[in-house]
mmCIF file of C-alpha atoms in Angstrom:
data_model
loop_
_atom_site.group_PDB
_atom_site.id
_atom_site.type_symbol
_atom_site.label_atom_id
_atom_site.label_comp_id
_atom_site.label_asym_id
_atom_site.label_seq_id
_atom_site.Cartn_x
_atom_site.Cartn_y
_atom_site.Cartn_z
ATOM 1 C CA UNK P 1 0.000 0.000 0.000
ATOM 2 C CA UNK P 2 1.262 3.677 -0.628
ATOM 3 C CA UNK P 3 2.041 5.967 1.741
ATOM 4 C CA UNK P 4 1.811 9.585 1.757
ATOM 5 C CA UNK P 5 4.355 11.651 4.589
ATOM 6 C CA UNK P 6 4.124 15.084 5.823
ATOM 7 C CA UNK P 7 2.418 17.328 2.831
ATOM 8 C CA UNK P 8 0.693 20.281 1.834
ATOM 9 C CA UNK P 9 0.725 24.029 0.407
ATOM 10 C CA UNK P 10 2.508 27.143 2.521
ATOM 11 C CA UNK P 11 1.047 29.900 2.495
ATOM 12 C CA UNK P 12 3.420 33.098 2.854
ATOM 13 C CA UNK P 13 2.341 36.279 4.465
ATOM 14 C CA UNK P 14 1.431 37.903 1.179
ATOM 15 C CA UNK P 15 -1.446 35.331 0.722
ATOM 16 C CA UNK P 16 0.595 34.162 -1.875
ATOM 17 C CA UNK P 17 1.004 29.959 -2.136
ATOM 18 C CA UNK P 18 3.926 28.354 -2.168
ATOM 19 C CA UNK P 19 3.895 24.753 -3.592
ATOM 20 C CA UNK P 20 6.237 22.589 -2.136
ATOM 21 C CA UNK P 21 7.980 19.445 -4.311
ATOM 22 C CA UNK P 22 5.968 16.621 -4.505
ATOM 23 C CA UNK P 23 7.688 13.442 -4.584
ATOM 24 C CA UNK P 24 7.194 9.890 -5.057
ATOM 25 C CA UNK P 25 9.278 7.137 -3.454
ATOM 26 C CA UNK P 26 9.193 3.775 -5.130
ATOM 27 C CA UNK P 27 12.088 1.466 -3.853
ATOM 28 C CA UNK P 28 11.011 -1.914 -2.501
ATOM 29 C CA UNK P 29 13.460 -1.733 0.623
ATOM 30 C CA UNK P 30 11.486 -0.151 3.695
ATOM 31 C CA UNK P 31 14.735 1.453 4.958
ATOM 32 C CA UNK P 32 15.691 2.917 1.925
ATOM 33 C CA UNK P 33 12.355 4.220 1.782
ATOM 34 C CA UNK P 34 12.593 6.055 5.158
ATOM 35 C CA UNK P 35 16.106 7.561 3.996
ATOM 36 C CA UNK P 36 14.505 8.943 0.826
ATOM 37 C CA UNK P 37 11.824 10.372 2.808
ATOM 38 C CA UNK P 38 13.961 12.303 5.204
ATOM 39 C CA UNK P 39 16.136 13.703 2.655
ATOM 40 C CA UNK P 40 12.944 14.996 0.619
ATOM 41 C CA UNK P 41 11.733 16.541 3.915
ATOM 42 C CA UNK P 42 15.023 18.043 4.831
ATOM 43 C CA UNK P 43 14.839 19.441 1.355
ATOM 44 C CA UNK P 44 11.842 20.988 2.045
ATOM 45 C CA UNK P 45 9.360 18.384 -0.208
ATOM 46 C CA UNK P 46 6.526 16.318 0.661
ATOM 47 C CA UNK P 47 7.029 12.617 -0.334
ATOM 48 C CA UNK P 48 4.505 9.954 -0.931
ATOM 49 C CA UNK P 49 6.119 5.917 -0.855
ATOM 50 C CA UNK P 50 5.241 2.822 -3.440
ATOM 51 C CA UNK P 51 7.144 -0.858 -2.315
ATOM 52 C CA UNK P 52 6.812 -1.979 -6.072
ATOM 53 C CA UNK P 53 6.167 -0.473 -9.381
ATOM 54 C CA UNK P 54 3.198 -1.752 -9.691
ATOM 55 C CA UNK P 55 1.650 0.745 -6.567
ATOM 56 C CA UNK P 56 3.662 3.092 -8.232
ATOM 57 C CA UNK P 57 1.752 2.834 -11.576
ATOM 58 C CA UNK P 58 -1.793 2.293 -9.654
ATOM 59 C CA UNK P 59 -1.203 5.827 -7.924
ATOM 60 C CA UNK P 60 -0.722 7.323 -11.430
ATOM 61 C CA UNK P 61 -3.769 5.507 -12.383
ATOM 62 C CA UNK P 62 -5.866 6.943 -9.595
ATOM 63 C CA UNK P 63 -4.639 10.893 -11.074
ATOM 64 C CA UNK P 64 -2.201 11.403 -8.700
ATOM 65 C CA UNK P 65 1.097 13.374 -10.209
ATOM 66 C CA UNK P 66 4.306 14.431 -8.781
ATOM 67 C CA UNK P 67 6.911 16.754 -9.588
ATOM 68 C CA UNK P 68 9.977 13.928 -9.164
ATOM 69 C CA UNK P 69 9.633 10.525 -8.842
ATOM 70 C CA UNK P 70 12.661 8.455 -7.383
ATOM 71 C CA UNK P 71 12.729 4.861 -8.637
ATOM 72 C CA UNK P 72 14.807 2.121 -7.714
ATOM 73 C CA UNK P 73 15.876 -0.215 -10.367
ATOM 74 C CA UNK P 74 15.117 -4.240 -8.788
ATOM 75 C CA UNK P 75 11.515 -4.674 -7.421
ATOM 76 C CA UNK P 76 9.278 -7.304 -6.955
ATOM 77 C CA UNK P 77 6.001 -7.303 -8.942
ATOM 78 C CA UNK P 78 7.038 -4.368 -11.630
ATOM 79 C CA UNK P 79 10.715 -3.349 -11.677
ATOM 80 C CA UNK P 80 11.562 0.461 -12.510
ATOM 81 C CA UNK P 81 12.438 -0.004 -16.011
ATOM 82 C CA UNK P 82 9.245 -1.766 -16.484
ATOM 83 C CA UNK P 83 7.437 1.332 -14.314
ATOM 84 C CA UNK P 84 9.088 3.961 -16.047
ATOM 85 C CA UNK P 85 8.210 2.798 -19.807
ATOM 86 C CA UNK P 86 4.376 2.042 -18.586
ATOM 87 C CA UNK P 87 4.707 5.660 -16.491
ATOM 88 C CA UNK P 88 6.042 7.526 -19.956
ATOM 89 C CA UNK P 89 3.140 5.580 -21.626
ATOM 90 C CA UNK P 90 0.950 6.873 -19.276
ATOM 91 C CA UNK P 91 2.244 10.151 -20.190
ATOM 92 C CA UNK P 92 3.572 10.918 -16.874
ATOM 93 C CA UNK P 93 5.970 13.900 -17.825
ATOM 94 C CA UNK P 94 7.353 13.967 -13.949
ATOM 95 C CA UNK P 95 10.963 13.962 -13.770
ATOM 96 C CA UNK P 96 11.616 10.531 -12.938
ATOM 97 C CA UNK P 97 15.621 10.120 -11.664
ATOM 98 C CA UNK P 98 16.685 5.959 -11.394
ATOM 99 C CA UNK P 99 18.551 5.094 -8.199
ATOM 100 C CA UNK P 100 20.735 1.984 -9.243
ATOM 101 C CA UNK P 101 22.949 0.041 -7.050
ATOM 102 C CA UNK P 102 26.708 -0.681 -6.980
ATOM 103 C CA UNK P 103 25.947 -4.275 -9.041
ATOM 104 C CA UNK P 104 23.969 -2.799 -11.940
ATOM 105 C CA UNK P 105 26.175 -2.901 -15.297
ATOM 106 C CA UNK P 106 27.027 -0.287 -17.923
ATOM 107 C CA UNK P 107 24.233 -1.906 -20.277
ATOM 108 C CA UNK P 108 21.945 -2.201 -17.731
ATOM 109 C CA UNK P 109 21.808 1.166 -16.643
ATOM 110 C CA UNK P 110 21.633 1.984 -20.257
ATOM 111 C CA UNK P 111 18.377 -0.063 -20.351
ATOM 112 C CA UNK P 112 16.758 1.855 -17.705
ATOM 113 C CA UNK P 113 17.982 4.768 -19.096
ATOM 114 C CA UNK P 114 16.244 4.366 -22.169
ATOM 115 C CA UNK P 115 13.333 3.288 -20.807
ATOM 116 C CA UNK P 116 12.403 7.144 -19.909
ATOM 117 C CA UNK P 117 14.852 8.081 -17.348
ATOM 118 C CA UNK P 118 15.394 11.706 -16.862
ATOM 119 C CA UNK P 119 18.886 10.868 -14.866
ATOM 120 C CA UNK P 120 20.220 8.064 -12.845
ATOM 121 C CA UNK P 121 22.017 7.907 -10.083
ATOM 122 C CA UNK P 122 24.235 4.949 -7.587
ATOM 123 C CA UNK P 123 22.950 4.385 -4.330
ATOM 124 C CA UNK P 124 23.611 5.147 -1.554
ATOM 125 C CA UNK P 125 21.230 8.871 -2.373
ATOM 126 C CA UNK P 126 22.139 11.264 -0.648
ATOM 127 C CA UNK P 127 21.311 14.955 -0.398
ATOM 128 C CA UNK P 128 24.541 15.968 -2.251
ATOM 129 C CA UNK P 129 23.941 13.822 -5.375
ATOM 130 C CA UNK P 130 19.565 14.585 -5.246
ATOM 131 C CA UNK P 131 19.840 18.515 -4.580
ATOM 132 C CA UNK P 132 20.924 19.806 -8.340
ATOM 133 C CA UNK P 133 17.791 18.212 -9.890
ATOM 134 C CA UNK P 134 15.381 19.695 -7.049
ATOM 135 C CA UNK P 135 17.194 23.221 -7.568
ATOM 136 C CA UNK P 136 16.704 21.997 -11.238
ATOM 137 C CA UNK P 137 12.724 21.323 -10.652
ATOM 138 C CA UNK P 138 12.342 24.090 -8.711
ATOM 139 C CA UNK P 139 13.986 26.548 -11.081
ATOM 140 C CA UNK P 140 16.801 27.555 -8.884
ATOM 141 C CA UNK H 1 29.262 15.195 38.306
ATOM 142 C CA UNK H 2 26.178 14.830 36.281
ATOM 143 C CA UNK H 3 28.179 16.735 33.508
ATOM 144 C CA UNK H 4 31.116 14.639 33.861
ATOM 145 C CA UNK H 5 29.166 11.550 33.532
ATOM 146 C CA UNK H 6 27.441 13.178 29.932
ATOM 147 C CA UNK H 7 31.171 13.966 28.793
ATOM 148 C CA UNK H 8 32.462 10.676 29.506
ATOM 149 C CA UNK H 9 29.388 9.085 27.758
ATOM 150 C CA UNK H 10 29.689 11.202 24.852
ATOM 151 C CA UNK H 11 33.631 10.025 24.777
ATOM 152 C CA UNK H 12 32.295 6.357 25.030
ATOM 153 C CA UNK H 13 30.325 6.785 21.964
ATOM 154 C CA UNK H 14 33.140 8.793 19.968
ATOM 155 C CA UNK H 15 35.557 6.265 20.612
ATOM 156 C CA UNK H 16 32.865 3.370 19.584
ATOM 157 C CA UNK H 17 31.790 5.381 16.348
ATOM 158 C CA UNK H 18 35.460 5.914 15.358
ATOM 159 C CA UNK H 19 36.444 2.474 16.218
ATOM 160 C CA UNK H 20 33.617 1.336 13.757
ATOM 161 C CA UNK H 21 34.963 3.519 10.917
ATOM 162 C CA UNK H 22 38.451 2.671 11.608
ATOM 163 C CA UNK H 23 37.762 -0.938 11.217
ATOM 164 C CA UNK H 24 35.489 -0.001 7.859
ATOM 165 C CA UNK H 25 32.653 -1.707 9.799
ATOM 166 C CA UNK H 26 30.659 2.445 9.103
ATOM 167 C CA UNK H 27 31.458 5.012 6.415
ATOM 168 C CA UNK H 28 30.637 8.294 5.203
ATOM 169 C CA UNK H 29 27.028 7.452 4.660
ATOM 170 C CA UNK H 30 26.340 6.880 8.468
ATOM 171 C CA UNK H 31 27.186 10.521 9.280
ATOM 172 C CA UNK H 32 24.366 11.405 6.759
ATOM 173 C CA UNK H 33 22.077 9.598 8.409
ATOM 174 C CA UNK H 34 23.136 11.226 11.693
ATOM 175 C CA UNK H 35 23.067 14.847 9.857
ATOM 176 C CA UNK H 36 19.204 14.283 8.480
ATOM 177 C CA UNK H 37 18.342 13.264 12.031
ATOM 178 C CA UNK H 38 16.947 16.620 13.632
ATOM 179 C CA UNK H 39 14.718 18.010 16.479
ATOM 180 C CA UNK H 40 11.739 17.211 14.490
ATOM 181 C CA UNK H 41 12.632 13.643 14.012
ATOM 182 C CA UNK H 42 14.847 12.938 16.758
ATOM 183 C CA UNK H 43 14.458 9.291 16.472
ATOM 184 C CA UNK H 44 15.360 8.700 12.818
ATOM 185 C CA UNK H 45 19.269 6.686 12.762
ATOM 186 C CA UNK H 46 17.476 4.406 15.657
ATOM 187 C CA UNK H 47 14.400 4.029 13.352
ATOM 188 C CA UNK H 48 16.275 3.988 9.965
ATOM 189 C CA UNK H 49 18.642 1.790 11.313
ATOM 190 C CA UNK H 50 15.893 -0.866 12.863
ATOM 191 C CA UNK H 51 13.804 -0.834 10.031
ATOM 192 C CA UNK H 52 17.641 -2.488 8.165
ATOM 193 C CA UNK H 53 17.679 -4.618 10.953
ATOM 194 C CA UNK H 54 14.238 -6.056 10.683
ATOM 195 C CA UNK H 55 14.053 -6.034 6.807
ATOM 196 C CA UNK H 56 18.130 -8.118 7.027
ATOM 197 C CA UNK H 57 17.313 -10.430 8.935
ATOM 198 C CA UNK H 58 14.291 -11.242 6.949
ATOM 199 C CA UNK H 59 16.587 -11.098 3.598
ATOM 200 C CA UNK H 60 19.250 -13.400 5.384
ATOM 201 C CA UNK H 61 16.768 -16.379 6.555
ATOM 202 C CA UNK H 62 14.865 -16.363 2.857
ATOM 203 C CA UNK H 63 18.839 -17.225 1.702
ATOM 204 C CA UNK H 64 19.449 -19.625 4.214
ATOM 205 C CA UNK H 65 16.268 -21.677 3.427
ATOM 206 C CA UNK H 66 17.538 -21.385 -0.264
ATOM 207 C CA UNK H 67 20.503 -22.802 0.148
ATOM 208 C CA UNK H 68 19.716 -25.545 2.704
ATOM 209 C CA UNK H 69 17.551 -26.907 0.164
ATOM 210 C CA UNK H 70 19.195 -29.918 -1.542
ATOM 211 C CA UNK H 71 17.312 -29.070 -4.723
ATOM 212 C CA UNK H 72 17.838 -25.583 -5.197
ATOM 213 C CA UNK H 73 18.992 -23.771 -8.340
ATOM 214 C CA UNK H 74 17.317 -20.546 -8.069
ATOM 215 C CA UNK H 75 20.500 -18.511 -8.374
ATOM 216 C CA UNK H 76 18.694 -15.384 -9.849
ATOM 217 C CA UNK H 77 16.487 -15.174 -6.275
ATOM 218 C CA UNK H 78 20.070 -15.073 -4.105
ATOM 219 C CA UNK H 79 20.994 -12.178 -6.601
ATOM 220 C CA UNK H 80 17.906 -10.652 -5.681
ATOM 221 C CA UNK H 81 17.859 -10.682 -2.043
ATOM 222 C CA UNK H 82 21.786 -9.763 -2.176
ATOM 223 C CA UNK H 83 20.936 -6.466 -4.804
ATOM 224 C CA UNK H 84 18.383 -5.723 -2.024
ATOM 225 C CA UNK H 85 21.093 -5.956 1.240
ATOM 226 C CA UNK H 86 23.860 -4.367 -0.917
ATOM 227 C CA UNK H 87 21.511 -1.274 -1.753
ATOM 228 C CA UNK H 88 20.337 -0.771 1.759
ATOM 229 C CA UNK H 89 23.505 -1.603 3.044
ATOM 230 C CA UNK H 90 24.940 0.880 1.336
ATOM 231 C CA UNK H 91 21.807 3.529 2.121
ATOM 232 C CA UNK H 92 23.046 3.189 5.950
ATOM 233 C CA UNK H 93 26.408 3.113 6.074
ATOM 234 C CA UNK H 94 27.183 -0.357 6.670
ATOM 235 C CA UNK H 95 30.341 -0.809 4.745
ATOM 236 C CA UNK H 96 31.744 -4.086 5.608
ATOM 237 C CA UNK H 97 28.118 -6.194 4.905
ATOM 238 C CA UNK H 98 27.996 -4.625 1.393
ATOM 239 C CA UNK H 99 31.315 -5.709 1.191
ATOM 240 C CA UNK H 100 30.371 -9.336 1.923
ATOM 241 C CA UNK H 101 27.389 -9.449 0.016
ATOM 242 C CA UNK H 102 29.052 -8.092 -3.151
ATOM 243 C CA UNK H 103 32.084 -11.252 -2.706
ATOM 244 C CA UNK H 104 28.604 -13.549 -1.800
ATOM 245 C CA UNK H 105 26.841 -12.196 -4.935
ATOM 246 C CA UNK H 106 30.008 -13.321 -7.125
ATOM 247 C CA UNK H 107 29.456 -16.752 -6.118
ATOM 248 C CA UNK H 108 25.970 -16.943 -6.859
ATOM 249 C CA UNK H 109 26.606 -15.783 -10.771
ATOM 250 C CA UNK H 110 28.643 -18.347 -10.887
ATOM 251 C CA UNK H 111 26.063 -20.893 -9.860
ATOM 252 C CA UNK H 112 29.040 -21.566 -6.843
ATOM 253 C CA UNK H 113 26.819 -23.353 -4.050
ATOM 254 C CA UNK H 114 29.544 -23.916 -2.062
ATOM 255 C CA UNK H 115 31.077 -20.875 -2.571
ATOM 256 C CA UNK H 116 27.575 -19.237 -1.723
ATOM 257 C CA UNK H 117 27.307 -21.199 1.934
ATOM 258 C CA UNK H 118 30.416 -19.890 2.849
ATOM 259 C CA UNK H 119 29.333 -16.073 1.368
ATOM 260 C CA UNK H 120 26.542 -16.502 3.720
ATOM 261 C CA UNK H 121 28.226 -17.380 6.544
ATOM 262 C CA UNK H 122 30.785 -14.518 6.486
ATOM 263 C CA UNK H 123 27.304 -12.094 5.736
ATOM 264 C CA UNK H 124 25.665 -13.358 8.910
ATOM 265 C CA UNK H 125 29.144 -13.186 10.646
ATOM 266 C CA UNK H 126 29.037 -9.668 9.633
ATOM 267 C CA UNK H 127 25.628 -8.579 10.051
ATOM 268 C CA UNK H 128 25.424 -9.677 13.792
ATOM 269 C CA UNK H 129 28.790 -7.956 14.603
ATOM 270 C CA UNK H 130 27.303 -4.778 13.024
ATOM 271 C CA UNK H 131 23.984 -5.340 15.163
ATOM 272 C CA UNK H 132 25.406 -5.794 18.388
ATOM 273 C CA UNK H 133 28.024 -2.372 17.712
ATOM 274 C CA UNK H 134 24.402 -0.368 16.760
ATOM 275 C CA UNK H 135 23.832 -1.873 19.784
ATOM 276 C CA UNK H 136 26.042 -0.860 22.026
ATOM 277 C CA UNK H 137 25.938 2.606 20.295
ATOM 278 C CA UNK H 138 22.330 2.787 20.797
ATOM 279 C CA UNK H 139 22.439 2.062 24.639
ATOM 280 C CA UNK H 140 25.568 4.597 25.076
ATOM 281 C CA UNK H 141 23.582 7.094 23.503
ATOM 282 C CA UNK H 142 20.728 6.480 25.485
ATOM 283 C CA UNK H 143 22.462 6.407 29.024
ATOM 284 C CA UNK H 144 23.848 9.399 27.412
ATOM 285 C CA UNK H 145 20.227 11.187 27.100
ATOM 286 C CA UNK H 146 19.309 9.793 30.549
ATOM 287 C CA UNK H 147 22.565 11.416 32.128
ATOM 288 C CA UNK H 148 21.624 14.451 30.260
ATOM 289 C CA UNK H 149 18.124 14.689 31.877
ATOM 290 C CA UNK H 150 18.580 13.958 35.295
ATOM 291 C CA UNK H 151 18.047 16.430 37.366
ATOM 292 C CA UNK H 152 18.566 16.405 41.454
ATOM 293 C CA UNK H 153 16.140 18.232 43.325
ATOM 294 C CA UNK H 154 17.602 21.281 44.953
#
């Protein structure tokens, strides 16, 4: 099941709203899941979390949309390059950045590349190697 | 006295933490889960840390019943499990279990079955040393709080 974190819209004192980064999660590791989270709050986002591509896809199904979506490469049910080429099927124009571990090869990194990546990046994330695509998203 | 107690604490745990990076057992990815940690989620290594515990130990008893069974051949579900413990592994700082899991993983894509039992054994030999240093961290840093609290009536 999906879960949805700390959210919503700031207002600042001129009335004016502030949206804040939405951001989904999909990594099938619950503790890799928790570190994305916190790094997306510390950044100032709101995160929502999927365990498999295939939540991930459902959510999109149901209308929800996010500004970044972080997607980890080996998952049970649907794996991320199966999610993102559905997602960019779907349309979903989110930035969607791959998070790949130490084991993946040159060619298959190139797969899920091609399968709609915007970027990809080696685990472990950190707020270092995620921060020049938020400034990126957020026009910065 | 109370503040001495804090200080020598707060030495305990430096000298445990350093220890742990000296012998490669932590890296740099630890301190980043200590520098997201804040007031509003004062809790988060100890959660972030359990939730790898939990989710491990789970990972390491799915490849033990794999490989005690005299029929297996699933090599592509050990590289599985072991993508999963390198990546969070990695994600927490635990240096010398991705280590082990990377040499385990070797043996499995080479369909090694011996070479995977003994891959195992050297992961769980790891693993539980790691656990009981988190630990010992955990408790230091929780006498640490206590000593930090206490407060004699005047």
């Amino acid at each position: 099941m999906a879960t949805k974190s700390t959210g919503g819209i700031e207002k600042t004192k001129s009335t004016e709203v502030k949206k804040k980064l939405n951001v989904l999660i999909v990594d099938d590791d619950p503790s890799i899941r928790r570190l994305h989270e916190m790094i997306i709050k510390r950044i100032g986002g709101i995160s929502q979390t999927a365990k498999n591509g295939e939540e991930a896809v459902i959510l999109h199904r149901g209308g929800a949309s996010f500004d970044l979506i972080l997607m980890d490469k080996e998952m049970p049910e649907r794996d991320g390059v199966s999610t993102t080429k559905k997602l960019r099927e779907m349309k979903v124009t989110s930035m969607i950045v791959g998070v790949t571990s130490l084991a993946d090869q040159e060619e298959e990194r190139k797969a899920f590349m091609e399968a709609g990546l915007n970027h990809c990046l080696e685990k472990p994330l950190t707020m270092d190697k995620i921060l020049p695509y938020i400034n990126h998203l957020l026009g910065a | 006295m109370l503040g001495l107690g804090v200080d020598r604490l707060q030495a305990d745990i430096n000298r445990l933490l350093a220890s742990l990076f000296h012998q490669g057992v932590l890296d740099e990815q630890f301190l980043q889960l200590q520098q997201l940690q804040d007031e509003t989620s004062p809790n988060f290594v100890y959660d972030v840390i359990n939730i790898y515990f939990d989710e491990s130990e789970k990972l390491l008893r799915n490849l033990r019943l794999l490989l005690m069974d005299r029929e297996f051949s699933d090599y592509k579900k050990i590289g599985l499990h072991l993508n999963q413990l390198v990546g969070s592994s990695s994600s927490i700082g635990a240096r010398r279990v991705r280590n082990v899991c990377v040499a385990f993983r070797s043996a499995s894509e080479l369909s090694n079955r011996p070479g995977c039992l003994r891959g195992l054994e050297v992961v769980e030999h790891e693993y539980h040393y790691l656990k009981n240093m988190m630990h010992e961290l955990f408790q230091l840093e929780q006498q640490r709080i206590l000593a930090a609290g206490v407060r004699y009536p005047m």
